[in-house]
Amino acid sequence: MADKLNQVAIRMIEQPPLLSKEPMDSPEAAIRVMQEFLSEMDRELFCIVNLQSDLKPINMNIVSVGALNQSLTHPREVYKSAILSNAAGILMIHNHPSGNLAPSKEDIYITDRLRQAGEPLGIPLFDHIITGREKEYFSFQERRTLSGNSPHFVSDLEELRIPRMVAETDRVREQISGYASDPVSSSTRTLPMPGKDMDSILESLKAGVEELFTSERYADYLKTMAKFHNYSFNNTLLIAMQRPDATLVTGYKNWQSMGRQVKKGEKGITIIAPAPVKSKKQRKVLDQEHRPVFDEQGNPVLEEVEVKIPRFKAITVFDIAQTTGEPIELLAPKELQEAVNDYDLFMRAITEIATVPIRFDEISSGAKGYYHNVDKEIVIQQGMSESQTIKTAIHESSHARLHDKDLMESRGEEKDRLTKEVEAESVAYCVCSALGLDTSEYSFPYIAGWSSGKNMKELKASMDVIRQTAGEMIDELNDKISELVEEKQKEKLIPAMEAAGYRFDELESTKEQLRFIPDGVHQISGVMLAGSWGEVQEWLDQVIDKDSFDAERIERILYPEQYKKTSEEMMYDNEGDRFAIYQIKEHTQSESYRFLGMEDLKKKGISVISSDYECVYSGLLLHSDDLNTLYSMFNDDPPADFKAHSMSVSDVVVMNRNHELHAYYVDRFGFTELPSFVSEKQMELLDNWNPKPFDILDDSSCISFYAAECSEFPVLGEVHYDLTLTEAFEAYDRIPDNRMNGIKEIGFNLKDGSDWEGLFPLVTGEKIDKELINSIPGFRENKLVQEAVSRAEKILERRHQEKTRSDASKTDMKKEEKKQAKKEDMCL
């Protein structure tokens, strides 16, 4: 690679025609140097020019050579030469031998990907320039397609704007809170035509529409539309023109009523609001049959009425980023955000709101999906990634809503193929953007061609169709996801509440108030009311944190992965005082003596067969519990999570008290001990023991984990490789804190053959940067990585709970020691 770099560097700096000592501070300057070289190529070349801080070129590197208009590029190859050259920044230049300068979806995607890859390296991407055979070019920076700051000339290293490090805790807190207290504010742009009269605003809107379809701002407008889909097209465009990053807007007084104040000096956003004018006019009086009433002279009787004449006026609103004060919930509830990452739930929501059935099949044409106008169904290519499947489903659902042949005929509509694609793709972009799905793959290079020749009325009509359809789908998806999330919560939380001793009162519960009735054990606590299932979850977690008697039962429902053994198995393994209730299985030999007393069994010569019994309930044994209290509990008012029949004759109770196991037959009067039942059950459990099922995270050929002393440079200091996730946490704990004044780290080593394989941090300083991991498509859609993230989150949550309990215990001990010391002092 060094020879190759030297060779290209010589061509760039030492030899004509690539000799250049002038700064490449504009696309024209770059084209002057590179055009002659690139115009001779019949294949697409992807070139990187490494630049000094004064924007003068260091060298040029040809990263890849591809077929016509199709070169392949990897960020690793791009930044390798930049790092070795100590570049202050890079310039991307590649040719389209066809002469078509419009950037493809791949061009836009790789540009954004390289820009993101350069940020943590401190090597910014200044521009991406596409050139043809002449001196014409397309500059991402000039067209505002490239995010970030424009390059600028500096003569002093001190002038370089080095990115500021942001505390990880602040970034994570901002990501997970879902609340905005004092967001960072950007500036509000001025409308093309100054003035707040309606004529000026309409002129600004006209200019905005022209710019919208003749520049790269179409996708930005769609993002704004996704956030304000309940606003009119005019107001959405006005917001996008003045403040495209706005998230929540309202008037000055409304912000005050919500406990927030507009910052001093902030410039408002101008939008249009209804301002109907009241007027009086005369109209004919009608009788009950809606016929005119006449006076004695035969003239119609008139009455004076007040009417409202539609009018509009300009008003000023402010974005939440322009205010300070009480936090306002901006994002969707946590459950909705999590649901977006739940592929099965999300696809179910899309399927249920779709106007036609959706099915998966092999599509021979190579298309990702299609809407069939005759069969009235959506077909999606099977085997695609989850992300691509969701986007295709949304796109084709848009076609089904907008472009069904019969519906269009009934509405008297005719649309060409390109219009249909623009509408469907735009709706899909809006929906994906509103729900937080990745939209980096979308591009609209054809939008200028589509809009040319259309008048303002036609363009507004199409945009309004897109806005209305996207708004309907966003609202319907939000409602359906909320409904499905609630169903999923109920499936998990109702059993957990039963484990806590409360039955869900479905008849008396409403959406605003959930009602839970206590069982006999918890009757003294009374009825429990909750405003949402989220509150129920919080209450259950609090019960677990208190380490109460019910904590284990609740944890077994909510966090089953924390327990390797059942309560029954723990009883036989002498792990605490426990009990278990056994009842006769159906369709077994022992059914013949169900509900018979021991005396009757002896008369018939029948023995109790332990293998015919199954455990129907097991739990912790209180100090006050005995056979009689258990019999009373499981007869009079059994626990809410007890689903078997009440404790009856022929049942068996096993108790482990102080490591002594005894089994008792529930007899007609009292209980009869069964000496051999315990040993037989222990042998049965041993015989039925199955090895732990295969764990995908234990397959080190696909993914392994490491624990490192230093997160910044894992290869320095103590590091342990090729571990399971559990082993990595154990190794992490063994590494002393602050040995190198660094932060300890657990990471994963992906070995799936993809572009993303290799080492990557998972847990740094007891935190997971989930936002960073999920920002990388190769990790976001990888089941191994997502499973690792999920398990690591649960392990960290459990560690936090244990630490909290330990700290509380230490505090109690200190209080007790002080109390005891005080007593001793008083005695003295």
Short mmCIF file of N, CA and C in Angstrom, two decimals, residues 697-803:
data_model
loop_
_atom_site.label_atom_id
_atom_site.label_comp_id
_atom_site.label_asym_id
_atom_site.label_seq_id
_atom_site.Cartn_x
_atom_site.Cartn_y
_atom_site.Cartn_z
N LEU A 697 -24.75 -16.66 21.00
CA LEU A 697 -23.63 -15.81 21.43
C LEU A 697 -22.45 -16.62 21.93
N ASP A 698 -22.64 -17.94 22.14
CA ASP A 698 -21.54 -18.80 22.56
C ASP A 698 -20.75 -19.35 21.38
N ASP A 699 -21.24 -19.08 20.15
CA ASP A 699 -20.54 -19.56 18.95
C ASP A 699 -19.44 -18.56 18.60
N SER A 700 -18.23 -18.83 19.10
CA SER A 700 -17.13 -17.87 18.93
C SER A 700 -16.67 -17.75 17.48
N SER A 701 -17.14 -18.64 16.60
CA SER A 701 -16.77 -18.52 15.19
C SER A 701 -17.54 -17.39 14.52
N CYS A 702 -18.63 -16.91 15.16
CA CYS A 702 -19.44 -15.81 14.60
C CYS A 702 -19.23 -14.50 15.37
N ILE A 703 -19.17 -14.62 16.69
CA ILE A 703 -18.97 -13.42 17.51
C ILE A 703 -18.32 -13.83 18.82
N SER A 704 -17.39 -13.04 19.28
CA SER A 704 -16.78 -13.26 20.60
C SER A 704 -16.66 -11.90 21.28
N PHE A 705 -16.20 -11.93 22.52
CA PHE A 705 -16.16 -10.69 23.29
C PHE A 705 -14.78 -10.51 23.92
N TYR A 706 -14.46 -9.28 24.24
CA TYR A 706 -13.18 -9.00 24.90
C TYR A 706 -13.43 -8.02 26.05
N ALA A 707 -12.51 -8.03 27.00
CA ALA A 707 -12.52 -7.07 28.10
C ALA A 707 -11.17 -6.38 28.12
N ALA A 708 -11.16 -5.05 28.12
CA ALA A 708 -9.91 -4.30 28.01
C ALA A 708 -9.79 -3.27 29.13
N GLU A 709 -8.55 -3.04 29.52
CA GLU A 709 -8.26 -2.07 30.58
C GLU A 709 -8.47 -0.64 30.10
N CYS A 710 -8.20 -0.40 28.81
CA CYS A 710 -8.25 0.95 28.26
C CYS A 710 -9.17 0.98 27.04
N SER A 711 -10.27 1.73 27.14
CA SER A 711 -11.24 1.76 26.05
C SER A 711 -10.70 2.50 24.83
N GLU A 712 -9.87 3.54 25.07
CA GLU A 712 -9.35 4.31 23.94
C GLU A 712 -8.43 3.48 23.06
N PHE A 713 -7.57 2.64 23.71
CA PHE A 713 -6.63 1.79 22.98
C PHE A 713 -6.67 0.40 23.61
N PRO A 714 -7.63 -0.46 23.21
CA PRO A 714 -7.80 -1.78 23.84
C PRO A 714 -6.55 -2.64 23.83
N VAL A 715 -5.66 -2.43 22.84
CA VAL A 715 -4.47 -3.28 22.76
C VAL A 715 -3.45 -2.94 23.83
N LEU A 716 -3.59 -1.78 24.48
CA LEU A 716 -2.67 -1.38 25.54
C LEU A 716 -3.19 -1.89 26.88
N GLY A 717 -2.27 -2.24 27.76
CA GLY A 717 -2.68 -2.69 29.09
C GLY A 717 -3.27 -4.09 29.04
N GLU A 718 -4.01 -4.44 30.08
CA GLU A 718 -4.58 -5.78 30.21
C GLU A 718 -5.78 -5.93 29.28
N VAL A 719 -5.80 -7.01 28.52
CA VAL A 719 -6.91 -7.26 27.61
C VAL A 719 -7.12 -8.76 27.49
N HIS A 720 -8.37 -9.20 27.43
CA HIS A 720 -8.73 -10.61 27.33
C HIS A 720 -9.62 -10.80 26.11
N TYR A 721 -9.23 -11.72 25.21
CA TYR A 721 -9.97 -11.94 23.98
C TYR A 721 -10.71 -13.29 24.01
N ASP A 722 -11.58 -13.48 22.98
CA ASP A 722 -12.27 -14.75 22.72
C ASP A 722 -13.03 -15.24 23.95
N LEU A 723 -13.83 -14.36 24.52
CA LEU A 723 -14.63 -14.70 25.69
C LEU A 723 -16.11 -14.75 25.32
N THR A 724 -16.90 -15.43 26.16
CA THR A 724 -18.35 -15.29 26.06
C THR A 724 -18.71 -13.97 26.73
N LEU A 725 -19.97 -13.53 26.58
CA LEU A 725 -20.37 -12.26 27.18
C LEU A 725 -20.26 -12.33 28.70
N THR A 726 -20.67 -13.45 29.28
CA THR A 726 -20.58 -13.62 30.74
C THR A 726 -19.13 -13.58 31.19
N GLU A 727 -18.26 -14.28 30.46
CA GLU A 727 -16.83 -14.29 30.80
C GLU A 727 -16.22 -12.90 30.66
N ALA A 728 -16.71 -12.13 29.67
CA ALA A 728 -16.19 -10.78 29.46
C ALA A 728 -16.52 -9.88 30.65
N PHE A 729 -17.73 -10.02 31.19
CA PHE A 729 -18.10 -9.23 32.37
C PHE A 729 -17.27 -9.65 33.58
N GLU A 730 -17.00 -10.96 33.70
CA GLU A 730 -16.17 -11.44 34.81
C GLU A 730 -14.75 -10.89 34.70
N ALA A 731 -14.20 -10.91 33.48
CA ALA A 731 -12.85 -10.36 33.26
C ALA A 731 -12.83 -8.86 33.50
N TYR A 732 -13.88 -8.19 33.08
CA TYR A 732 -14.04 -6.74 33.28
C TYR A 732 -13.96 -6.40 34.77
N ASP A 733 -14.64 -7.20 35.59
CA ASP A 733 -14.65 -6.96 37.04
C ASP A 733 -13.28 -7.22 37.67
N ARG A 734 -12.51 -8.15 37.07
CA ARG A 734 -11.20 -8.49 37.63
C ARG A 734 -10.14 -7.42 37.34
N ILE A 735 -10.37 -6.61 36.30
CA ILE A 735 -9.41 -5.56 35.96
C ILE A 735 -9.56 -4.41 36.95
N PRO A 736 -8.48 -4.02 37.64
CA PRO A 736 -8.58 -2.93 38.63
C PRO A 736 -9.02 -1.63 37.97
N ASP A 737 -9.82 -0.85 38.68
CA ASP A 737 -10.28 0.44 38.17
C ASP A 737 -9.13 1.45 38.13
N ASN A 738 -9.15 2.31 37.09
CA ASN A 738 -8.23 3.46 36.99
C ASN A 738 -6.75 3.07 37.01
N ARG A 739 -6.44 1.87 36.52
CA ARG A 739 -5.02 1.49 36.51
C ARG A 739 -4.24 2.39 35.55
N MET A 740 -4.87 2.74 34.40
CA MET A 740 -4.19 3.60 33.42
C MET A 740 -4.87 4.96 33.29
N ASN A 741 -5.66 5.32 34.30
CA ASN A 741 -6.48 6.52 34.19
C ASN A 741 -7.35 6.47 32.93
N GLY A 742 -7.69 5.28 32.53
CA GLY A 742 -8.55 5.08 31.38
C GLY A 742 -9.87 4.48 31.82
N ILE A 743 -10.75 4.26 30.86
CA ILE A 743 -12.06 3.68 31.16
C ILE A 743 -12.08 2.25 30.66
N LYS A 744 -12.46 1.33 31.53
CA LYS A 744 -12.52 -0.08 31.14
C LYS A 744 -13.62 -0.29 30.09
N GLU A 745 -13.46 -1.37 29.33
CA GLU A 745 -14.38 -1.58 28.21
C GLU A 745 -14.62 -3.06 27.97
N ILE A 746 -15.86 -3.37 27.58
CA ILE A 746 -16.20 -4.68 27.02
C ILE A 746 -16.62 -4.44 25.58
N GLY A 747 -16.09 -5.23 24.67
CA GLY A 747 -16.44 -5.06 23.27
C GLY A 747 -16.71 -6.40 22.61
N PHE A 748 -17.18 -6.34 21.38
CA PHE A 748 -17.43 -7.58 20.64
C PHE A 748 -16.53 -7.64 19.41
N ASN A 749 -16.26 -8.85 18.98
CA ASN A 749 -15.47 -9.09 17.77
C ASN A 749 -16.36 -9.85 16.80
N LEU A 750 -16.95 -9.12 15.85
CA LEU A 750 -17.86 -9.73 14.88
C LEU A 750 -17.06 -10.44 13.80
N LYS A 751 -17.47 -11.70 13.50
CA LYS A 751 -16.72 -12.50 12.53
C LYS A 751 -17.67 -13.11 11.50
N ASP A 752 -18.57 -12.27 10.95
CA ASP A 752 -19.58 -12.79 10.03
C ASP A 752 -19.25 -12.57 8.56
N GLY A 753 -18.04 -12.10 8.27
CA GLY A 753 -17.63 -11.92 6.88
C GLY A 753 -18.17 -10.66 6.23
N SER A 754 -18.87 -9.81 7.00
CA SER A 754 -19.42 -8.58 6.43
C SER A 754 -18.38 -7.47 6.46
N ASP A 755 -18.76 -6.30 5.89
CA ASP A 755 -17.87 -5.14 5.91
C ASP A 755 -17.65 -4.62 7.32
N TRP A 756 -18.51 -5.03 8.24
CA TRP A 756 -18.49 -4.46 9.58
C TRP A 756 -17.81 -5.37 10.60
N GLU A 757 -17.21 -6.48 10.16
CA GLU A 757 -16.61 -7.38 11.13
C GLU A 757 -15.36 -6.75 11.76
N GLY A 758 -15.03 -7.22 12.94
CA GLY A 758 -13.89 -6.68 13.67
C GLY A 758 -14.29 -6.26 15.07
N LEU A 759 -13.37 -5.59 15.78
CA LEU A 759 -13.60 -5.18 17.17
C LEU A 759 -14.43 -3.90 17.23
N PHE A 760 -15.35 -3.85 18.20
CA PHE A 760 -16.17 -2.65 18.38
C PHE A 760 -16.62 -2.60 19.83
N PRO A 761 -16.62 -1.39 20.46
CA PRO A 761 -17.01 -1.29 21.88
C PRO A 761 -18.49 -1.60 22.10
N LEU A 762 -18.77 -2.28 23.21
CA LEU A 762 -20.14 -2.60 23.61
C LEU A 762 -20.50 -1.89 24.91
N VAL A 763 -19.67 -2.09 25.93
CA VAL A 763 -19.90 -1.46 27.25
C VAL A 763 -18.65 -0.67 27.62
N THR A 764 -18.81 0.61 27.84
CA THR A 764 -17.70 1.46 28.26
C THR A 764 -18.10 2.20 29.53
N GLY A 765 -17.36 1.93 30.61
CA GLY A 765 -17.68 2.59 31.87
C GLY A 765 -19.09 2.32 32.34
N GLU A 766 -19.54 1.06 32.26
CA GLU A 766 -20.88 0.65 32.72
C GLU A 766 -22.01 1.27 31.89
N LYS A 767 -21.72 1.70 30.67
CA LYS A 767 -22.75 2.28 29.80
C LYS A 767 -22.63 1.68 28.40
N ILE A 768 -23.77 1.59 27.73
CA ILE A 768 -23.81 1.12 26.34
C ILE A 768 -24.17 2.29 25.45
N ASP A 769 -23.32 2.58 24.47
CA ASP A 769 -23.64 3.64 23.51
C ASP A 769 -24.49 3.03 22.40
N LYS A 770 -25.75 2.78 22.74
CA LYS A 770 -26.67 2.11 21.81
C LYS A 770 -26.90 2.97 20.57
N GLU A 771 -26.91 4.28 20.76
CA GLU A 771 -27.11 5.19 19.64
C GLU A 771 -26.01 5.02 18.60
N LEU A 772 -24.76 4.93 19.06
CA LEU A 772 -23.63 4.77 18.15
C LEU A 772 -23.71 3.42 17.43
N ILE A 773 -23.98 2.36 18.19
CA ILE A 773 -24.05 1.02 17.59
C ILE A 773 -25.13 0.96 16.53
N ASN A 774 -26.32 1.49 16.84
CA ASN A 774 -27.45 1.41 15.91
C ASN A 774 -27.35 2.42 14.77
N SER A 775 -26.38 3.34 14.85
CA SER A 775 -26.19 4.25 13.72
C SER A 775 -25.47 3.56 12.57
N ILE A 776 -24.92 2.38 12.83
CA ILE A 776 -24.20 1.63 11.80
C ILE A 776 -25.12 0.53 11.27
N PRO A 777 -25.52 0.59 9.99
CA PRO A 777 -26.48 -0.38 9.45
C PRO A 777 -26.06 -1.83 9.67
N GLY A 778 -24.75 -2.10 9.51
CA GLY A 778 -24.28 -3.48 9.67
C GLY A 778 -24.46 -4.02 11.06
N PHE A 779 -24.55 -3.15 12.07
CA PHE A 779 -24.80 -3.58 13.45
C PHE A 779 -26.29 -3.54 13.76
N ARG A 780 -26.96 -2.51 13.25
CA ARG A 780 -28.38 -2.33 13.55
C ARG A 780 -29.21 -3.50 13.03
N GLU A 781 -28.80 -4.11 11.93
CA GLU A 781 -29.58 -5.19 11.34
C GLU A 781 -28.95 -6.56 11.59
N ASN A 782 -27.95 -6.63 12.47
CA ASN A 782 -27.28 -7.90 12.76
C ASN A 782 -27.85 -8.49 14.04
N LYS A 783 -28.43 -9.69 13.95
CA LYS A 783 -29.09 -10.31 15.10
C LYS A 783 -28.10 -10.61 16.22
N LEU A 784 -26.86 -10.99 15.88
CA LEU A 784 -25.86 -11.28 16.90
C LEU A 784 -25.55 -10.03 17.72
N VAL A 785 -25.32 -8.92 17.03
CA VAL A 785 -24.99 -7.67 17.72
C VAL A 785 -26.18 -7.20 18.57
N GLN A 786 -27.38 -7.25 17.99
CA GLN A 786 -28.55 -6.79 18.73
C GLN A 786 -28.83 -7.67 19.95
N GLU A 787 -28.58 -8.98 19.83
CA GLU A 787 -28.75 -9.87 20.98
C GLU A 787 -27.72 -9.54 22.05
N ALA A 788 -26.49 -9.25 21.62
CA ALA A 788 -25.44 -8.87 22.57
C ALA A 788 -25.81 -7.59 23.30
N VAL A 789 -26.33 -6.60 22.57
CA VAL A 789 -26.75 -5.34 23.19
C VAL A 789 -27.86 -5.58 24.20
N SER A 790 -28.86 -6.39 23.80
CA SER A 790 -30.00 -6.67 24.67
C SER A 790 -29.55 -7.35 25.97
N ARG A 791 -28.69 -8.36 25.84
CA ARG A 791 -28.24 -9.08 27.04
C ARG A 791 -27.36 -8.21 27.92
N ALA A 792 -26.51 -7.42 27.28
CA ALA A 792 -25.63 -6.54 28.06
C ALA A 792 -26.46 -5.53 28.85
N GLU A 793 -27.55 -5.02 28.23
CA GLU A 793 -28.43 -4.09 28.93
C GLU A 793 -29.04 -4.74 30.17
N LYS A 794 -29.48 -5.98 30.02
CA LYS A 794 -30.09 -6.68 31.15
C LYS A 794 -29.07 -6.96 32.25
N ILE A 795 -27.85 -7.33 31.85
CA ILE A 795 -26.80 -7.58 32.84
C ILE A 795 -26.47 -6.30 33.60
N LEU A 796 -26.36 -5.19 32.88
CA LEU A 796 -26.06 -3.90 33.53
C LEU A 796 -27.19 -3.47 34.46
N GLU A 797 -28.42 -3.73 34.02
CA GLU A 797 -29.57 -3.38 34.86
C GLU A 797 -29.54 -4.18 36.16
N ARG A 798 -29.24 -5.48 36.03
CA ARG A 798 -29.18 -6.33 37.23
C ARG A 798 -28.03 -5.89 38.15
N ARG A 799 -26.87 -5.55 37.55
CA ARG A 799 -25.72 -5.10 38.35
C ARG A 799 -26.07 -3.80 39.09
N HIS A 800 -26.80 -2.92 38.39
CA HIS A 800 -27.20 -1.66 39.03
C HIS A 800 -28.12 -1.91 40.22
N GLN A 801 -29.08 -2.84 40.02
CA GLN A 801 -30.00 -3.16 41.11
C GLN A 801 -29.25 -3.74 42.31
N GLU A 802 -28.30 -4.63 42.02
CA GLU A 802 -27.53 -5.25 43.10
C GLU A 802 -26.69 -4.22 43.84
N LYS A 803 -26.11 -3.27 43.08
CA LYS A 803 -25.30 -2.22 43.71
C LYS A 803 -26.17 -1.33 44.59
#
